PDB file of C-alpha atoms in Angstrom:
ATOM      1  CA  MET A 379      17.549  -3.822  37.447  1.00 52.00           C
ATOM      2  CA  LYS A 380      15.969  -6.340  34.906  1.00 51.00           C
ATOM      3  CA  ARG A 381      12.778  -4.137  34.766  1.00 53.00           C
ATOM      4  CA  ALA A 382      15.112  -1.160  34.120  1.00 46.00           C
ATOM      5  CA  LEU A 383      16.593  -2.958  31.087  1.00 45.00           C
ATOM      6  CA  ILE A 384      13.282  -4.068  29.871  1.00 42.00           C
ATOM      7  CA  LEU A 385      11.949  -0.460  30.090  1.00 42.00           C
ATOM      8  CA  LEU A 386      15.148   1.043  28.229  1.00 44.00           C
ATOM      9  CA  THR A 387      14.730  -1.496  25.628  1.00 46.00           C
ATOM     10  CA  VAL A 388      10.976  -0.529  24.974  1.00 44.00           C
ATOM     11  CA  VAL A 389      11.900   2.988  24.846  1.00 45.00           C
ATOM     12  CA  ALA A 390      14.917   2.546  22.404  1.00 51.00           C
ATOM     13  CA  SER A 391      12.470   0.332  20.222  1.00 50.00           C
ATOM     14  CA  LEU A 392       9.878   3.109  20.245  1.00 49.00           C
ATOM     15  CA  THR A 393      12.314   5.871  19.449  1.00 50.00           C
ATOM     16  CA  ALA A 394      13.786   3.704  16.406  1.00 51.00           C
ATOM     17  CA  CYS A 395      10.184   3.448  15.229  1.00 50.00           C
ATOM     18  CA  LYS A 396       9.406   7.078  15.469  1.00 50.00           C
ATOM     19  CA  ASP A 397      12.897   7.672  13.561  1.00 49.00           C
ATOM     20  CA  ASP A 398      11.640   5.191  10.864  1.00 49.00           C
ATOM     21  CA  ILE A 399       8.174   6.947  10.674  1.00 50.00           C
ATOM     22  CA  ALA A 400      10.095  10.631  10.589  1.00 50.00           C
ATOM     23  CA  LYS A 401      12.182   9.414   7.494  1.00 74.00           C
ATOM     24  CA  ALA A 402       9.208   7.885   5.532  1.00 81.00           C
ATOM     25  CA  PRO A 403       9.358  10.065   2.170  1.00 93.00           C
ATOM     26  CA  GLU A 404       6.291  11.927   0.709  1.00 95.00           C
ATOM     27  CA  PRO A 405       5.161  11.857  -2.638  1.00 93.00           C
ATOM     28  CA  VAL A 406       6.728  14.233  -5.239  1.00 90.00           C
ATOM     29  CA  GLU A 407       4.794  16.293  -7.516  1.00 89.00           C
ATOM     30  CA  MET A 408       5.076  15.040 -11.089  1.00 86.00           C
ATOM     31  CA  THR A 409       6.541  17.424 -13.507  1.00 82.00           C
ATOM     32  CA  ASP A 410       6.815  17.421 -17.150  1.00 82.00           C
ATOM     33  CA  GLU A 411      10.530  16.603 -16.898  1.00 83.00           C
ATOM     34  CA  ALA A 412      10.016  12.994 -14.994  1.00 82.00           C
ATOM     35  CA  LEU A 413      11.253  10.093 -17.180  1.00 77.00           C
ATOM     36  CA  GLY A 414      10.044   6.780 -16.823  1.00 77.00           C
ATOM     37  CA  HIS A 415      12.400   4.348 -15.078  1.00 79.00           C
ATOM     38  CA  TYR A 416      12.283   1.646 -17.900  1.00 74.00           C
ATOM     39  CA  CYS A 417      11.330   3.469 -21.124  1.00 78.00           C
ATOM     40  CA  GLN A 418      13.238   6.746 -20.428  1.00 72.00           C
ATOM     41  CA  MET A 419      10.336   8.890 -21.956  1.00 80.00           C
ATOM     42  CA  PHE A 420       8.328  11.535 -20.367  1.00 77.00           C
ATOM     43  CA  VAL A 421       5.903  10.014 -17.941  1.00 80.00           C
ATOM     44  CA  ALA A 422       3.345  12.888 -18.536  1.00 86.00           C
ATOM     45  CA  ASP A 423       3.228  11.872 -22.216  1.00 87.00           C
ATOM     46  CA  HIS A 424       1.322   8.849 -21.553  1.00 84.00           C
ATOM     47  CA  ALA A 425      -2.321   8.711 -20.388  1.00 89.00           C
ATOM     48  CA  GLY A 426      -3.421   6.603 -17.507  1.00 92.00           C
ATOM     49  CA  PRO A 427      -2.203   6.042 -13.891  1.00 95.00           C
ATOM     50  CA  LYS A 428       1.508   6.529 -12.854  1.00 95.00           C
ATOM     51  CA  ALA A 429       3.872   5.522  -9.894  1.00 94.00           C
ATOM     52  CA  GLN A 430       6.621   6.806  -8.060  1.00 97.00           C
ATOM     53  CA  ILE A 431       9.004   4.507  -6.058  1.00 97.00           C
ATOM     54  CA  HIS A 432      11.448   5.858  -3.145  1.00 97.00           C
ATOM     55  CA  LEU A 433      14.253   4.071  -2.532  1.00 95.00           C
ATOM     56  CA  LYS A 434      16.776   4.269   0.464  1.00 95.00           C
ATOM     57  CA  GLY A 435      19.743   6.333  -0.201  1.00 92.00           C
ATOM     58  CA  TYR A 436      18.250   8.141  -3.140  1.00 92.00           C
ATOM     59  CA  ALA A 437      17.057  11.546  -3.010  1.00 92.00           C
ATOM     60  CA  ALA A 438      14.476  11.357  -6.116  1.00 94.00           C
ATOM     61  CA  PRO A 439      12.070   8.794  -6.529  1.00 96.00           C
ATOM     62  CA  LEU A 440      11.930   6.515  -9.842  1.00 95.00           C
ATOM     63  CA  TRP A 441       9.077   7.315 -12.055  1.00 94.00           C
ATOM     64  CA  PHE A 442       6.792   4.872 -13.804  1.00 93.00           C
ATOM     65  CA  SER A 443       4.627   5.578 -17.041  1.00 91.00           C
ATOM     66  CA  GLN A 444       2.339   3.120 -15.776  1.00 92.00           C
ATOM     67  CA  VAL A 445       1.715   1.455 -12.370  1.00 95.00           C
ATOM     68  CA  SER A 446       2.155  -2.132 -13.647  1.00 94.00           C
ATOM     69  CA  ASP A 447       5.771  -1.322 -14.624  1.00 92.00           C
ATOM     70  CA  ALA A 448       6.185  -0.416 -10.756  1.00 94.00           C
ATOM     71  CA  VAL A 449       4.916  -3.735  -9.585  1.00 94.00           C
ATOM     72  CA  ALA A 450       7.063  -5.198 -12.033  1.00 92.00           C
ATOM     73  CA  TYR A 451       9.922  -3.505 -10.428  1.00 93.00           C
ATOM     74  CA  VAL A 452       8.851  -4.456  -7.136  1.00 94.00           C
ATOM     75  CA  HIS A 453       9.131  -7.886  -8.139  1.00 90.00           C
ATOM     76  CA  ASP A 454      12.301  -7.732 -10.131  1.00 88.00           C
ATOM     77  CA  PRO A 455      15.001 -10.245  -8.919  1.00 86.00           C
ATOM     78  CA  GLU A 456      17.784  -8.022  -9.916  1.00 87.00           C
ATOM     79  CA  ARG A 457      16.593  -4.859  -7.749  1.00 86.00           C
ATOM     80  CA  ASP A 458      18.905  -4.552  -4.811  1.00 85.00           C
ATOM     81  CA  ALA A 459      17.793  -1.079  -3.354  1.00 91.00           C
ATOM     82  CA  GLU A 460      15.343  -1.016  -0.382  1.00 95.00           C
ATOM     83  CA  ILE A 461      11.981   0.475  -1.246  1.00 96.00           C
ATOM     84  CA  THR A 462      10.954   2.992   1.472  1.00 97.00           C
ATOM     85  CA  ALA A 463       7.735   4.125  -0.335  1.00 97.00           C
ATOM     86  CA  ILE A 464       5.629   3.426  -3.172  1.00 98.00           C
ATOM     87  CA  PHE A 465       3.067   6.264  -4.274  1.00 98.00           C
ATOM     88  CA  VAL A 466       0.555   5.888  -7.284  1.00 98.00           C
ATOM     89  CA  SER A 467      -1.958   8.107  -8.985  1.00 97.00           C
ATOM     90  CA  ASP A 468      -5.340   8.264  -7.218  1.00 98.00           C
ATOM     91  CA  MET A 469      -7.603   7.660 -10.379  1.00 98.00           C
ATOM     92  CA  GLU A 470     -10.745   8.450  -8.375  1.00 97.00           C
ATOM     93  CA  ARG A 471      -9.272  12.097  -8.116  1.00 97.00           C
ATOM     94  CA  ALA A 472      -7.953  12.121 -11.576  1.00 96.00           C
ATOM     95  CA  GLU A 473      -9.130  14.757 -13.989  1.00 96.00           C
ATOM     96  CA  SER A 474      -9.643  12.180 -16.607  1.00 95.00           C
ATOM     97  CA  TRP A 475      -7.583   8.920 -17.999  1.00 93.00           C
ATOM     98  CA  ALA A 476      -5.479  11.379 -20.208  1.00 92.00           C
ATOM     99  CA  ILE A 477      -4.977  13.711 -17.403  1.00 93.00           C
ATOM    100  CA  PRO A 478      -4.269  11.366 -14.214  1.00 93.00           C
ATOM    101  CA  GLY A 479      -2.888  14.399 -12.020  1.00 92.00           C
ATOM    102  CA  THR A 480       0.350  15.487 -10.787  1.00 92.00           C
ATOM    103  CA  GLU A 481      -0.332  15.795  -7.066  1.00 94.00           C
ATOM    104  CA  ASN A 482      -3.062  13.147  -6.526  1.00 96.00           C
ATOM    105  CA  TRP A 483      -0.767  10.324  -4.927  1.00 97.00           C
ATOM    106  CA  ILE A 484      -1.897   7.632  -2.383  1.00 98.00           C
ATOM    107  CA  THR A 485       0.451   4.899  -0.949  1.00 98.00           C
ATOM    108  CA  VAL A 486      -0.054   1.444  -2.470  1.00 97.00           C
ATOM    109  CA  GLN A 487      -1.333   0.559   1.346  1.00 96.00           C
ATOM    110  CA  ASP A 488      -4.250   2.912   0.959  1.00 97.00           C
ATOM    111  CA  ALA A 489      -5.320   2.051  -2.536  1.00 98.00           C
ATOM    112  CA  MET A 490      -7.408  -0.470  -4.162  1.00 98.00           C
ATOM    113  CA  PHE A 491      -6.644  -1.949  -7.707  1.00 98.00           C
ATOM    114  CA  VAL A 492      -8.376  -2.999 -10.810  1.00 98.00           C
ATOM    115  CA  ILE A 493      -6.608  -5.477 -12.899  1.00 98.00           C
ATOM    116  CA  GLU A 494      -7.673  -7.572 -15.935  1.00 96.00           C
ATOM    117  CA  SER A 495     -10.073  -4.390 -17.163  1.00 96.00           C
ATOM    118  CA  ASP A 496     -10.824  -3.426 -20.506  1.00 93.00           C
ATOM    119  CA  ARG A 497      -8.548  -0.067 -20.160  1.00 91.00           C
ATOM    120  CA  PRO A 498      -4.712  -0.751 -21.336  1.00 84.00           C
ATOM    121  CA  GLY A 499      -2.138   1.449 -19.385  1.00 77.00           C
ATOM    122  CA  GLY A 500      -0.203   4.418 -21.003  1.00 70.00           C
ATOM    123  CA  MET A 501       2.219   2.060 -22.861  1.00 71.00           C
ATOM    124  CA  GLY A 502      -0.606   0.000 -24.184  1.00 74.00           C
ATOM    125  CA  VAL A 503      -0.250  -3.074 -21.953  1.00 81.00           C
ATOM    126  CA  PRO A 504      -2.272  -4.407 -19.066  1.00 88.00           C
ATOM    127  CA  GLU A 505      -2.640  -1.871 -16.235  1.00 94.00           C
ATOM    128  CA  VAL A 506      -3.193  -2.017 -12.471  1.00 97.00           C
ATOM    129  CA  ILE A 507      -5.220   0.798 -11.854  1.00 98.00           C
ATOM    130  CA  PRO A 508      -5.224   2.403  -8.552  1.00 98.00           C
ATOM    131  CA  PHE A 509      -8.189   4.111  -6.450  1.00 98.00           C
ATOM    132  CA  GLY A 510      -8.347   5.744  -3.160  1.00 98.00           C
ATOM    133  CA  SER A 511     -11.511   3.790  -2.197  1.00 98.00           C
ATOM    134  CA  ARG A 512     -13.355   0.778  -2.782  1.00 98.00           C
ATOM    135  CA  GLY A 513     -16.055   2.637  -4.345  1.00 98.00           C
ATOM    136  CA  GLY A 514     -14.031   4.226  -6.730  1.00 98.00           C
ATOM    137  CA  ALA A 515     -12.615   0.947  -7.794  1.00 98.00           C
ATOM    138  CA  GLU A 516     -16.283  -0.448  -8.006  1.00 99.00           C
ATOM    139  CA  ALA A 517     -17.418   2.298 -10.462  1.00 98.00           C
ATOM    140  CA  PHE A 518     -14.615   1.744 -12.794  1.00 98.00           C
ATOM    141  CA  GLN A 519     -15.047  -2.028 -12.414  1.00 98.00           C
ATOM    142  CA  ARG A 520     -18.679  -1.638 -13.559  1.00 98.00           C
ATOM    143  CA  GLU A 521     -17.810   0.052 -16.669  1.00 97.00           C
ATOM    144  CA  ASN A 522     -14.556  -1.466 -17.732  1.00 97.00           C
ATOM    145  CA  GLY A 523     -14.551  -4.778 -16.116  1.00 98.00           C
ATOM    146  CA  GLY A 524     -11.720  -6.428 -14.110  1.00 97.00           C
ATOM    147  CA  GLN A 525     -11.041  -7.547 -10.528  1.00 98.00           C
ATOM    148  CA  ILE A 526     -10.524  -5.712  -7.581  1.00 98.00           C
ATOM    149  CA  VAL A 527      -7.473  -6.425  -5.663  1.00 98.00           C
ATOM    150  CA  ILE A 528      -5.144  -5.125  -3.094  1.00 97.00           C
ATOM    151  CA  PHE A 529      -1.475  -4.432  -3.848  1.00 96.00           C
ATOM    152  CA  GLU A 530      -0.010  -7.487  -2.628  1.00 95.00           C
ATOM    153  CA  ALA A 531      -2.679  -9.555  -4.420  1.00 95.00           C
ATOM    154  CA  VAL A 532      -1.474  -8.108  -7.788  1.00 95.00           C
ATOM    155  CA  PRO A 533      -0.098 -11.538  -9.525  1.00 93.00           C
ATOM    156  CA  VAL A 534       3.614 -10.952 -10.736  1.00 88.00           C
ATOM    157  CA  ASP A 535       2.678 -12.781 -14.154  1.00 86.00           C
ATOM    158  CA  TYR A 536      -0.005 -10.387 -14.791  1.00 87.00           C
ATOM    159  CA  VAL A 537       2.753  -7.459 -14.676  1.00 84.00           C
ATOM    160  CA  HIS A 538       5.772  -9.290 -15.870  1.00 70.00           C
ATOM    161  CA  PRO A 539       4.528 -12.479 -17.708  1.00 67.00           C
ATOM    162  CA  ASP A 540       8.195 -13.564 -18.658  1.00 65.00           C
ATOM    163  CA  LEU A 541       9.145 -13.573 -14.948  1.00 54.00           C
ATOM    164  CA  PRO A 542       9.164 -17.167 -13.632  1.00 53.00           C
ATOM    165  CA  VAL A 543       6.990 -17.280 -10.474  1.00 53.00           C
ATOM    166  CA  MET A 544       9.226 -18.351  -7.477  1.00 49.00           C
ATOM    167  CA  GLU A 545       7.870 -20.244  -4.501  1.00 50.00           C
ATOM    168  CA  ALA A 546       8.877 -18.983  -1.007  1.00 45.00           C
ATOM    169  CA  GLY A 547      12.383 -19.418  -0.369  1.00 44.00           C
ATOM    170  CA  ASP A 548      13.105 -20.455  -3.935  1.00 42.00           C
ATOM    171  CA  MET A 549      16.240 -18.236  -5.015  1.00 38.00           C
ATOM    172  CA  GLY A 550      16.137 -18.642  -8.553  1.00 40.00           C
ATOM    173  CA  GLY A 551      18.884 -20.821  -9.021  1.00 39.00           C
ATOM    174  CA  HIS A 552      21.023 -18.686  -6.881  1.00 34.00           C
ATOM    175  CA  ASP A 553      21.930 -19.032  -3.058  1.00 37.00           C
ATOM    176  CA  MET A 554      23.529 -16.845  -0.660  1.00 33.00           C
ATOM    177  CA  HIS A 555      27.010 -18.752  -0.872  1.00 36.00           C
ATOM    178  CA  GLY A 556      27.803 -18.308  -4.504  1.00 38.00           C
ATOM    179  CA  GLY A 557      26.465 -21.680  -5.537  1.00 38.00           C
ATOM    180  CA  VAL A 558      23.477 -22.760  -7.762  1.00 37.00           C
ATOM    181  CA  ASN A 559      20.725 -24.695  -6.273  1.00 36.00           C
TER     182      ASN A 559
END
């Protein structure tokens, strides 16, 4: 009986994982009508890499005129929706900096990023520049400087210098019981 219960639990867990995988959104082709989440300007009007973030319960992604804005959104303490996927422009497959592409999306997990380069983003501020391979990131780095990192290693203060850096477990003055720390 105990063995059957364990087997049933394993099967149920695998089924739940399969459902989660099946529900993972695909990237959406960027159109001329896509508006940046923060600036509310047409994303395609700005040079450099773009990002789209998919949220649980929302049919359309949030668009970002530059990847650094998407990284800032991920770290925003006011964000409350669950992120189901983040896609960024693969600048290795982009036609040019001015034409980053509308379909060359990669997940942030599959990308290598160059930060602190000489190349500003589409809004003129420091950019987090994604590439589909380490070789692509290294080629860009040789010409433009910077540091190669994975998504999780992009410093919060690089993309959001006015956001206080919180230690693990710090609730930024808030706790879950309505009090102040």
